[in-house]
């Protein structure tokens, strides 16, 4: 098989949560520019609509803003999507947030908000869209669910982001549980565990810690859009046809060597 056929995502219908900025934007841009029909969703309607308009200059990108931390918003998004599509080939669960505070003063609100969005919403959003995924999958070409975790779910961070780290560890294990149980429905579930990529979330990291993490990374740099695009396209294409329940760290070697 030719490499163009192995890695092609042309014609696929793709949904990306948290798709208006950061890693979500990197993934959306990669899929739109390679011929997929992409739906992005995020809480900030203006930003979401703006990116969709920009990306539509080079392909097809539709914005359906929603606050996926709320069950009724998950339902509203799904209903709007079902009015447009009869199947989904690839779902990226990327929406997430973080919260940092010292152990002794870490608030309940900083726990509930992060765990609910990063774990609960991911599960119920996928549950709500599973019929559309099932409609796309076949024995020869499974539909894909790709959960965006974090290396903070694989190693112990120096930053006190307790609920975030716990939530991302949960996402990585949940990925394996979903993979085991959805494969019979021709849906392959995998996860990406990003390291340090430029985003609104990582912008809050203290400069000295960011510099130290780069210094400790074997590849001595942070991630860039091409790094994320490559693994995202791989997991949504025939090239990953026998990959199921895997977690791919995209971090320059940081989490597995420090």
mmCIF file of C-alpha atoms in Angstrom:
data_model
loop_
_atom_site.group_PDB
_atom_site.id
_atom_site.type_symbol
_atom_site.label_atom_id
_atom_site.label_comp_id
_atom_site.label_asym_id
_atom_site.label_seq_id
_atom_site.Cartn_x
_atom_site.Cartn_y
_atom_site.Cartn_z
ATOM 1 C CA UNK A 1 0.000 0.000 0.000
ATOM 2 C CA UNK A 2 1.247 3.481 -0.869
ATOM 3 C CA UNK A 3 2.050 5.898 1.937
ATOM 4 C CA UNK A 4 -0.527 8.379 0.612
ATOM 5 C CA UNK A 5 -3.240 5.750 1.080
ATOM 6 C CA UNK A 6 -2.015 4.682 4.513
ATOM 7 C CA UNK A 7 -2.042 8.167 6.003
ATOM 8 C CA UNK A 8 -4.931 9.744 4.077
ATOM 9 C CA UNK A 9 -7.807 11.293 6.032
ATOM 10 C CA UNK A 10 -9.475 12.812 2.983
ATOM 11 C CA UNK A 11 -13.256 12.628 3.150
ATOM 12 C CA UNK A 12 -13.394 11.664 6.812
ATOM 13 C CA UNK A 13 -15.852 13.350 9.179
ATOM 14 C CA UNK A 14 -13.992 14.492 12.279
ATOM 15 C CA UNK A 15 -15.143 16.047 15.567
ATOM 16 C CA UNK A 16 -12.661 17.889 17.795
ATOM 17 C CA UNK A 17 -13.618 19.168 21.227
ATOM 18 C CA UNK A 18 -11.655 22.112 22.565
ATOM 19 C CA UNK A 19 -10.892 22.650 18.912
ATOM 20 C CA UNK A 20 -10.564 26.424 18.841
ATOM 21 C CA UNK A 21 -7.026 26.846 20.189
ATOM 22 C CA UNK A 22 -3.894 25.088 21.382
ATOM 23 C CA UNK A 23 -3.598 21.396 20.647
ATOM 24 C CA UNK A 24 -7.178 21.256 19.376
ATOM 25 C CA UNK A 25 -6.422 23.910 16.793
ATOM 26 C CA UNK A 26 -3.262 22.063 15.717
ATOM 27 C CA UNK A 27 -5.290 18.902 15.130
ATOM 28 C CA UNK A 28 -8.135 20.740 13.384
ATOM 29 C CA UNK A 29 -5.761 22.518 11.052
ATOM 30 C CA UNK A 30 -3.992 19.263 10.142
ATOM 31 C CA UNK A 31 -7.233 17.470 9.293
ATOM 32 C CA UNK A 32 -8.795 20.345 7.349
ATOM 33 C CA UNK A 33 -5.646 20.856 5.292
ATOM 34 C CA UNK A 34 -5.627 17.151 4.445
ATOM 35 C CA UNK A 35 -9.169 16.929 3.141
ATOM 36 C CA UNK A 36 -11.292 15.994 6.145
ATOM 37 C CA UNK A 37 -14.610 17.602 7.064
ATOM 38 C CA UNK A 38 -13.998 18.931 10.567
ATOM 39 C CA UNK A 39 -16.399 20.011 13.295
ATOM 40 C CA UNK A 40 -14.884 21.996 16.135
ATOM 41 C CA UNK A 41 -16.505 22.910 19.418
ATOM 42 C CA UNK A 42 -15.459 25.119 22.327
ATOM 43 C CA UNK A 43 -17.116 27.327 24.940
ATOM 44 C CA UNK A 44 -16.025 30.637 23.396
ATOM 45 C CA UNK A 45 -18.298 30.967 20.381
ATOM 46 C CA UNK A 46 -16.456 33.930 18.871
ATOM 47 C CA UNK A 47 -13.084 32.170 18.923
ATOM 48 C CA UNK A 48 -14.574 28.896 17.691
ATOM 49 C CA UNK A 49 -16.443 30.574 14.848
ATOM 50 C CA UNK A 50 -13.398 32.643 13.947
ATOM 51 C CA UNK A 51 -11.104 29.648 13.593
ATOM 52 C CA UNK A 52 -13.692 27.735 11.568
ATOM 53 C CA UNK A 53 -13.962 30.679 9.177
ATOM 54 C CA UNK A 54 -10.179 30.830 8.840
ATOM 55 C CA UNK A 55 -9.732 27.092 8.270
ATOM 56 C CA UNK A 56 -12.598 26.995 5.792
ATOM 57 C CA UNK A 57 -10.393 28.961 3.405
ATOM 58 C CA UNK A 58 -8.337 25.791 2.913
ATOM 59 C CA UNK A 59 -10.996 23.118 3.455
ATOM 60 C CA UNK A 60 -14.208 22.436 5.346
ATOM 61 C CA UNK A 61 -14.530 23.369 9.014
ATOM 62 C CA UNK A 62 -17.798 23.869 10.886
ATOM 63 C CA UNK A 63 -18.138 25.481 14.307
ATOM 64 C CA UNK A 64 -20.742 24.287 16.808
ATOM 65 C CA UNK A 65 -19.855 26.079 20.058
ATOM 66 C CA UNK A 66 -20.856 24.305 23.272
ATOM 67 C CA UNK A 67 -19.926 24.054 26.939
ATOM 68 C CA UNK A 68 -19.326 20.319 27.232
ATOM 69 C CA UNK A 69 -19.094 20.477 31.020
ATOM 70 C CA UNK A 70 -22.913 20.535 30.965
ATOM 71 C CA UNK A 71 -24.959 17.496 30.014
ATOM 72 C CA UNK A 72 -27.623 19.555 28.251
ATOM 73 C CA UNK A 73 -24.920 21.174 26.116
ATOM 74 C CA UNK A 74 -23.584 17.745 25.157
ATOM 75 C CA UNK A 75 -27.104 16.868 24.054
ATOM 76 C CA UNK A 76 -27.486 20.134 22.140
ATOM 77 C CA UNK A 77 -24.216 19.599 20.288
ATOM 78 C CA UNK A 78 -25.055 15.992 19.445
ATOM 79 C CA UNK A 79 -28.491 16.926 18.159
ATOM 80 C CA UNK A 80 -27.018 19.650 15.948
ATOM 81 C CA UNK A 81 -24.415 17.224 14.621
ATOM 82 C CA UNK A 82 -26.996 14.514 13.916
ATOM 83 C CA UNK A 83 -28.941 17.012 11.839
ATOM 84 C CA UNK A 84 -25.889 17.302 9.584
ATOM 85 C CA UNK A 85 -24.169 13.906 9.646
ATOM 86 C CA UNK A 86 -25.110 10.228 9.709
ATOM 87 C CA UNK A 87 -21.668 9.069 10.865
ATOM 88 C CA UNK A 88 -18.408 10.214 12.472
ATOM 89 C CA UNK A 89 -15.100 8.681 11.439
ATOM 90 C CA UNK A 90 -12.866 10.261 14.081
ATOM 91 C CA UNK A 91 -13.584 11.858 17.450
ATOM 92 C CA UNK A 92 -10.892 13.795 19.311
ATOM 93 C CA UNK A 93 -11.744 14.346 22.971
ATOM 94 C CA UNK A 94 -9.458 17.302 23.611
ATOM 95 C CA UNK A 95 -11.490 19.723 25.754
ATOM 96 C CA UNK A 96 -9.905 20.156 29.161
ATOM 97 C CA UNK A 97 -8.731 22.521 31.867
ATOM 98 C CA UNK A 98 -6.220 22.680 34.695
ATOM 99 C CA UNK A 99 -6.012 24.095 38.224
ATOM 100 C CA UNK A 100 -2.976 24.667 40.387
ATOM 101 C CA UNK A 101 -2.863 25.338 44.137
ATOM 102 C CA UNK A 102 -0.825 24.193 47.170
ATOM 103 C CA UNK A 103 -1.969 20.940 48.792
ATOM 104 C CA UNK A 104 -3.152 22.580 52.012
ATOM 105 C CA UNK A 105 -5.356 25.121 50.250
ATOM 106 C CA UNK A 106 -6.458 23.220 47.145
ATOM 107 C CA UNK A 107 -10.204 24.010 46.801
ATOM 108 C CA UNK A 108 -13.089 21.663 46.150
ATOM 109 C CA UNK A 109 -14.077 23.839 43.191
ATOM 110 C CA UNK A 110 -10.653 23.235 41.654
ATOM 111 C CA UNK A 111 -11.249 19.517 41.979
ATOM 112 C CA UNK A 112 -14.822 19.268 40.750
ATOM 113 C CA UNK A 113 -14.442 21.589 37.747
ATOM 114 C CA UNK A 114 -11.357 19.830 36.408
ATOM 115 C CA UNK A 115 -12.375 16.226 37.009
ATOM 116 C CA UNK A 116 -15.884 16.822 35.663
ATOM 117 C CA UNK A 117 -14.660 18.409 32.435
ATOM 118 C CA UNK A 118 -11.572 16.264 31.826
ATOM 119 C CA UNK A 119 -13.088 12.883 32.668
ATOM 120 C CA UNK A 120 -16.865 12.900 33.128
ATOM 121 C CA UNK A 121 -17.604 15.033 30.058
ATOM 122 C CA UNK A 122 -15.217 13.009 27.897
ATOM 123 C CA UNK A 123 -17.026 9.810 28.803
ATOM 124 C CA UNK A 124 -20.570 11.089 28.346
ATOM 125 C CA UNK A 125 -19.754 12.986 25.149
ATOM 126 C CA UNK A 126 -18.369 9.801 23.612
ATOM 127 C CA UNK A 127 -21.341 7.821 24.901
ATOM 128 C CA UNK A 128 -23.724 10.275 23.247
ATOM 129 C CA UNK A 129 -21.911 10.080 19.893
ATOM 130 C CA UNK A 130 -21.196 6.351 19.892
ATOM 131 C CA UNK A 131 -23.979 5.510 17.416
ATOM 132 C CA UNK A 132 -22.499 7.906 14.854
ATOM 133 C CA UNK A 133 -19.075 6.339 15.391
ATOM 134 C CA UNK A 134 -20.535 2.860 15.088
ATOM 135 C CA UNK A 135 -22.139 3.854 11.803
ATOM 136 C CA UNK A 136 -18.719 4.766 10.396
ATOM 137 C CA UNK A 137 -16.790 1.735 11.569
ATOM 138 C CA UNK A 138 -16.341 -1.531 9.713
ATOM 139 C CA UNK A 139 -14.324 -4.698 10.210
ATOM 140 C CA UNK A 140 -11.723 -3.410 7.740
ATOM 141 C CA UNK A 141 -11.622 0.202 8.910
ATOM 142 C CA UNK A 142 -12.611 1.025 12.481
ATOM 143 C CA UNK A 143 -13.923 4.407 13.523
ATOM 144 C CA UNK A 144 -11.545 6.149 15.930
ATOM 145 C CA UNK A 145 -11.808 7.831 19.301
ATOM 146 C CA UNK A 146 -8.639 9.660 20.324
ATOM 147 C CA UNK A 147 -8.504 10.989 23.856
ATOM 148 C CA UNK A 148 -6.044 13.751 24.675
ATOM 149 C CA UNK A 149 -4.423 12.937 27.997
ATOM 150 C CA UNK A 150 -1.157 14.357 29.293
ATOM 151 C CA UNK A 151 2.224 13.148 30.423
ATOM 152 C CA UNK A 152 1.086 14.433 33.836
ATOM 153 C CA UNK A 153 -1.066 11.300 33.935
ATOM 154 C CA UNK A 154 2.072 9.178 33.446
ATOM 155 C CA UNK A 155 4.633 10.778 35.754
ATOM 156 C CA UNK A 156 4.693 13.038 38.807
ATOM 157 C CA UNK A 157 4.832 16.717 37.902
ATOM 158 C CA UNK A 158 6.704 19.324 39.920
ATOM 159 C CA UNK A 159 3.639 21.576 39.752
ATOM 160 C CA UNK A 160 0.803 21.120 42.247
ATOM 161 C CA UNK A 161 -2.001 20.463 39.799
ATOM 162 C CA UNK A 162 -3.594 17.640 41.777
ATOM 163 C CA UNK A 163 -6.963 17.404 40.070
ATOM 164 C CA UNK A 164 -5.452 17.832 36.600
ATOM 165 C CA UNK A 165 -2.883 15.066 37.090
ATOM 166 C CA UNK A 166 -5.497 12.755 38.588
ATOM 167 C CA UNK A 167 -7.917 13.487 35.768
ATOM 168 C CA UNK A 168 -5.354 12.791 33.068
ATOM 169 C CA UNK A 169 -4.305 9.525 34.692
ATOM 170 C CA UNK A 170 -8.003 8.640 34.672
ATOM 171 C CA UNK A 171 -8.267 9.558 30.972
ATOM 172 C CA UNK A 172 -5.409 7.217 30.084
ATOM 173 C CA UNK A 173 -6.945 4.290 31.958
ATOM 174 C CA UNK A 174 -10.434 5.114 30.716
ATOM 175 C CA UNK A 175 -9.003 4.979 27.184
ATOM 176 C CA UNK A 176 -7.984 1.365 27.738
ATOM 177 C CA UNK A 177 -11.369 0.420 29.183
ATOM 178 C CA UNK A 178 -13.186 2.071 26.284
ATOM 179 C CA UNK A 179 -10.858 0.391 23.811
ATOM 180 C CA UNK A 180 -11.591 -3.047 25.230
ATOM 181 C CA UNK A 181 -15.348 -2.580 25.190
ATOM 182 C CA UNK A 182 -15.867 -0.587 21.977
ATOM 183 C CA UNK A 183 -13.653 -2.661 19.679
ATOM 184 C CA UNK A 184 -16.503 -5.148 19.213
ATOM 185 C CA UNK A 185 -18.459 -2.243 17.725
ATOM 186 C CA UNK A 186 -15.654 -1.458 15.242
ATOM 187 C CA UNK A 187 -14.426 1.573 17.191
ATOM 188 C CA UNK A 188 -10.740 1.805 18.106
ATOM 189 C CA UNK A 189 -9.898 3.987 21.093
ATOM 190 C CA UNK A 190 -6.411 5.378 21.722
ATOM 191 C CA UNK A 191 -4.849 8.311 23.546
ATOM 192 C CA UNK A 192 -2.218 10.958 22.993
ATOM 193 C CA UNK A 193 -0.276 12.149 26.040
ATOM 194 C CA UNK A 194 1.247 15.498 25.070
ATOM 195 C CA UNK A 195 4.203 17.019 26.839
ATOM 196 C CA UNK A 196 4.999 20.712 26.740
ATOM 197 C CA UNK A 197 3.235 22.333 23.771
ATOM 198 C CA UNK A 198 2.461 26.061 23.433
ATOM 199 C CA UNK A 199 -1.125 26.675 24.565
ATOM 200 C CA UNK A 200 -3.239 28.839 26.834
ATOM 201 C CA UNK A 201 -2.853 26.192 29.526
ATOM 202 C CA UNK A 202 0.944 25.953 29.380
ATOM 203 C CA UNK A 203 1.240 29.742 29.251
ATOM 204 C CA UNK A 204 0.426 29.688 32.961
ATOM 205 C CA UNK A 205 3.465 27.524 33.758
ATOM 206 C CA UNK A 206 6.223 29.479 35.574
ATOM 207 C CA UNK A 207 9.011 30.445 33.196
ATOM 208 C CA UNK A 208 11.737 28.824 35.292
ATOM 209 C CA UNK A 209 9.866 25.500 35.402
ATOM 210 C CA UNK A 210 9.270 25.603 31.654
ATOM 211 C CA UNK A 211 12.976 26.196 31.034
ATOM 212 C CA UNK A 212 13.907 23.360 33.384
ATOM 213 C CA UNK A 213 11.537 20.946 31.656
ATOM 214 C CA UNK A 214 13.018 21.765 28.255
ATOM 215 C CA UNK A 215 16.517 21.250 29.642
ATOM 216 C CA UNK A 216 15.447 17.846 31.029
ATOM 217 C CA UNK A 217 13.848 16.766 27.744
ATOM 218 C CA UNK A 218 16.159 14.547 25.673
ATOM 219 C CA UNK A 219 15.185 16.390 22.488
ATOM 220 C CA UNK A 220 15.793 19.797 24.165
ATOM 221 C CA UNK A 221 12.743 21.613 22.834
ATOM 222 C CA UNK A 222 8.990 22.009 23.223
ATOM 223 C CA UNK A 223 6.431 20.536 20.867
ATOM 224 C CA UNK A 224 5.231 22.275 17.721
ATOM 225 C CA UNK A 225 2.126 21.967 15.510
ATOM 226 C CA UNK A 226 3.780 19.513 13.118
ATOM 227 C CA UNK A 227 4.609 17.180 16.014
ATOM 228 C CA UNK A 228 0.957 17.024 17.049
ATOM 229 C CA UNK A 229 -0.339 16.891 13.471
ATOM 230 C CA UNK A 230 1.780 13.856 12.681
ATOM 231 C CA UNK A 231 0.549 11.651 15.508
ATOM 232 C CA UNK A 232 -3.041 12.898 15.173
ATOM 233 C CA UNK A 233 -3.167 12.057 11.455
ATOM 234 C CA UNK A 234 -1.563 8.675 12.106
ATOM 235 C CA UNK A 235 -4.174 7.702 14.699
ATOM 236 C CA UNK A 236 -7.047 8.715 12.435
ATOM 237 C CA UNK A 237 -5.786 6.949 9.304
ATOM 238 C CA UNK A 238 -5.340 3.394 8.017
ATOM 239 C CA UNK A 239 -1.722 3.556 9.174
ATOM 240 C CA UNK A 240 -2.918 2.862 12.730
ATOM 241 C CA UNK A 241 -5.438 0.224 11.689
ATOM 242 C CA UNK A 242 -4.292 -2.340 14.294
ATOM 243 C CA UNK A 243 -3.620 0.117 17.127
ATOM 244 C CA UNK A 244 -6.172 -0.078 19.945
ATOM 245 C CA UNK A 245 -5.908 0.863 23.620
ATOM 246 C CA UNK A 246 -2.536 2.539 23.188
ATOM 247 C CA UNK A 247 -1.192 5.716 24.758
ATOM 248 C CA UNK A 248 1.350 7.635 22.690
ATOM 249 C CA UNK A 249 3.483 10.128 24.599
ATOM 250 C CA UNK A 250 4.427 13.085 22.411
ATOM 251 C CA UNK A 251 6.893 14.859 24.663
ATOM 252 C CA UNK A 252 10.424 14.573 23.278
ATOM 253 C CA UNK A 253 11.145 11.754 25.704
ATOM 254 C CA UNK A 254 10.517 13.722 28.901
ATOM 255 C CA UNK A 255 8.013 11.521 30.760
ATOM 256 C CA UNK A 256 9.779 8.235 30.090
ATOM 257 C CA UNK A 257 13.340 9.328 30.805
ATOM 258 C CA UNK A 258 13.225 11.861 33.675
#
